[in-house]
Amino acid sequence: FSFCGTLRITKRFALVSENWMFKFEEETSPFILGLAGRIIGKRLSTDIGMFFFEEAEMPIPWLDVTYHW
């Protein structure tokens, strides 16, 4: 199950949230929470943020680059 969203702040910047929940037969379901800022260019967009895991002590860096043909 995933729940994701984007909130456009300005013409060239947005906040991005990507969240996943995994359903297992256990009582507790692990989840991953991703929060990032998206820098939007004419052909190139870059996401810079962090992934947070329920059991992790520190967040994991998130870098994503998208080129639009």
PDB file of C-alpha atoms in Angstrom:
ATOM      1  CA  PHE A   1       0.000   0.000   0.000  1.00  0.00           C
ATOM      2  CA  SER A   2       1.413   3.418  -0.857  1.00  0.00           C
ATOM      3  CA  PHE A   3       0.300   6.972  -0.185  1.00  0.00           C
ATOM      4  CA  CYS A   4       2.154   9.702  -2.101  1.00  0.00           C
ATOM      5  CA  GLY A   5       1.688  13.377  -2.749  1.00  0.00           C
ATOM      6  CA  THR A   6       3.221  16.537  -4.154  1.00  0.00           C
ATOM      7  CA  LEU A   7       2.588  20.094  -3.010  1.00  0.00           C
ATOM      8  CA  ARG A   8       3.730  22.785  -5.460  1.00  0.00           C
ATOM      9  CA  ILE A   9       5.145  25.706  -3.472  1.00  0.00           C
ATOM     10  CA  THR A  10       6.466  27.844  -6.336  1.00  0.00           C
ATOM     11  CA  LYS A  11       6.812  27.467 -10.104  1.00  0.00           C
ATOM     12  CA  ARG A  12      10.174  25.711  -9.637  1.00  0.00           C
ATOM     13  CA  PHE A  13       9.878  24.019  -6.209  1.00  0.00           C
ATOM     14  CA  ALA A  14       7.595  21.358  -4.710  1.00  0.00           C
ATOM     15  CA  LEU A  15       7.452  19.214  -1.582  1.00  0.00           C
ATOM     16  CA  VAL A  16       7.205  15.468  -2.224  1.00  0.00           C
ATOM     17  CA  SER A  17       6.008  12.725   0.129  1.00  0.00           C
ATOM     18  CA  GLU A  18       6.231   9.014  -0.687  1.00  0.00           C
ATOM     19  CA  ASN A  19       5.036   6.553   1.946  1.00  0.00           C
ATOM     20  CA  TRP A  20       4.789   2.767   1.876  1.00  0.00           C
ATOM     21  CA  MET A  21       3.165   0.365   4.312  1.00  0.00           C
ATOM     22  CA  PHE A  22       3.706  -3.367   4.034  1.00  0.00           C
ATOM     23  CA  LYS A  23       1.050  -5.744   5.318  1.00  0.00           C
ATOM     24  CA  PHE A  24       2.362  -8.960   6.790  1.00  0.00           C
ATOM     25  CA  GLU A  25       0.694 -11.467   9.070  1.00  0.00           C
ATOM     26  CA  GLU A  26       2.411  -9.879  12.053  1.00  0.00           C
ATOM     27  CA  GLU A  27       0.500  -7.440  14.231  1.00  0.00           C
ATOM     28  CA  THR A  28       2.793  -4.523  13.360  1.00  0.00           C
ATOM     29  CA  SER A  29       3.258  -3.499   9.747  1.00  0.00           C
ATOM     30  CA  PRO A  30       6.545  -1.855   8.754  1.00  0.00           C
ATOM     31  CA  PHE A  31       6.394   1.445   6.924  1.00  0.00           C
ATOM     32  CA  ILE A  32       8.757   3.714   4.989  1.00  0.00           C
ATOM     33  CA  LEU A  33       8.272   7.482   4.985  1.00  0.00           C
ATOM     34  CA  GLY A  34       9.994   9.567   2.299  1.00  0.00           C
ATOM     35  CA  LEU A  35      10.107  13.370   2.387  1.00  0.00           C
ATOM     36  CA  ALA A  36      11.892  15.497  -0.220  1.00  0.00           C
ATOM     37  CA  GLY A  37      12.105  18.845  -1.929  1.00  0.00           C
ATOM     38  CA  ARG A  38      11.785  18.836  -5.724  1.00  0.00           C
ATOM     39  CA  ILE A  39      13.665  21.407  -7.788  1.00  0.00           C
ATOM     40  CA  ILE A  40      11.838  21.690 -11.112  1.00  0.00           C
ATOM     41  CA  GLY A  41      13.576  22.797 -14.277  1.00  0.00           C
ATOM     42  CA  LYS A  42      12.387  23.007 -17.864  1.00  0.00           C
ATOM     43  CA  ARG A  43      13.717  19.522 -18.711  1.00  0.00           C
ATOM     44  CA  LEU A  44      15.423  18.353 -15.508  1.00  0.00           C
ATOM     45  CA  SER A  45      13.949  17.807 -12.055  1.00  0.00           C
ATOM     46  CA  THR A  46      15.837  16.793  -8.914  1.00  0.00           C
ATOM     47  CA  ASP A  47      14.465  15.388  -5.652  1.00  0.00           C
ATOM     48  CA  ILE A  48      16.599  15.808  -2.534  1.00  0.00           C
ATOM     49  CA  GLY A  49      15.343  14.328   0.709  1.00  0.00           C
ATOM     50  CA  MET A  50      15.368  11.504   3.246  1.00  0.00           C
ATOM     51  CA  PHE A  51      13.761   8.100   3.780  1.00  0.00           C
ATOM     52  CA  PHE A  52      12.743   7.247   7.330  1.00  0.00           C
ATOM     53  CA  PHE A  53      12.321   3.629   8.431  1.00  0.00           C
ATOM     54  CA  GLU A  54      10.489   2.591  11.561  1.00  0.00           C
ATOM     55  CA  GLU A  55      13.428   0.569  12.928  1.00  0.00           C
ATOM     56  CA  ALA A  56      16.289   2.713  11.581  1.00  0.00           C
ATOM     57  CA  GLU A  57      18.287   4.978  13.844  1.00  0.00           C
ATOM     58  CA  MET A  58      19.106   7.492  11.096  1.00  0.00           C
ATOM     59  CA  PRO A  59      17.326   8.530   7.882  1.00  0.00           C
ATOM     60  CA  ILE A  60      18.699   7.411   4.509  1.00  0.00           C
ATOM     61  CA  PRO A  61      19.484  10.107   1.906  1.00  0.00           C
ATOM     62  CA  TRP A  62      17.278  10.272  -1.174  1.00  0.00           C
ATOM     63  CA  LEU A  63      18.515  11.745  -4.475  1.00  0.00           C
ATOM     64  CA  ASP A  64      16.466  11.387  -7.629  1.00  0.00           C
ATOM     65  CA  VAL A  65      17.045  12.985 -11.033  1.00  0.00           C
ATOM     66  CA  THR A  66      14.442  12.996 -13.825  1.00  0.00           C
ATOM     67  CA  TYR A  67      15.017  14.165 -17.397  1.00  0.00           C
ATOM     68  CA  HIS A  68      11.969  15.040 -19.500  1.00  0.00           C
ATOM     69  CA  TRP A  69      12.527  14.418 -23.235  1.00  0.00           C
TER      70      TRP A  69
END
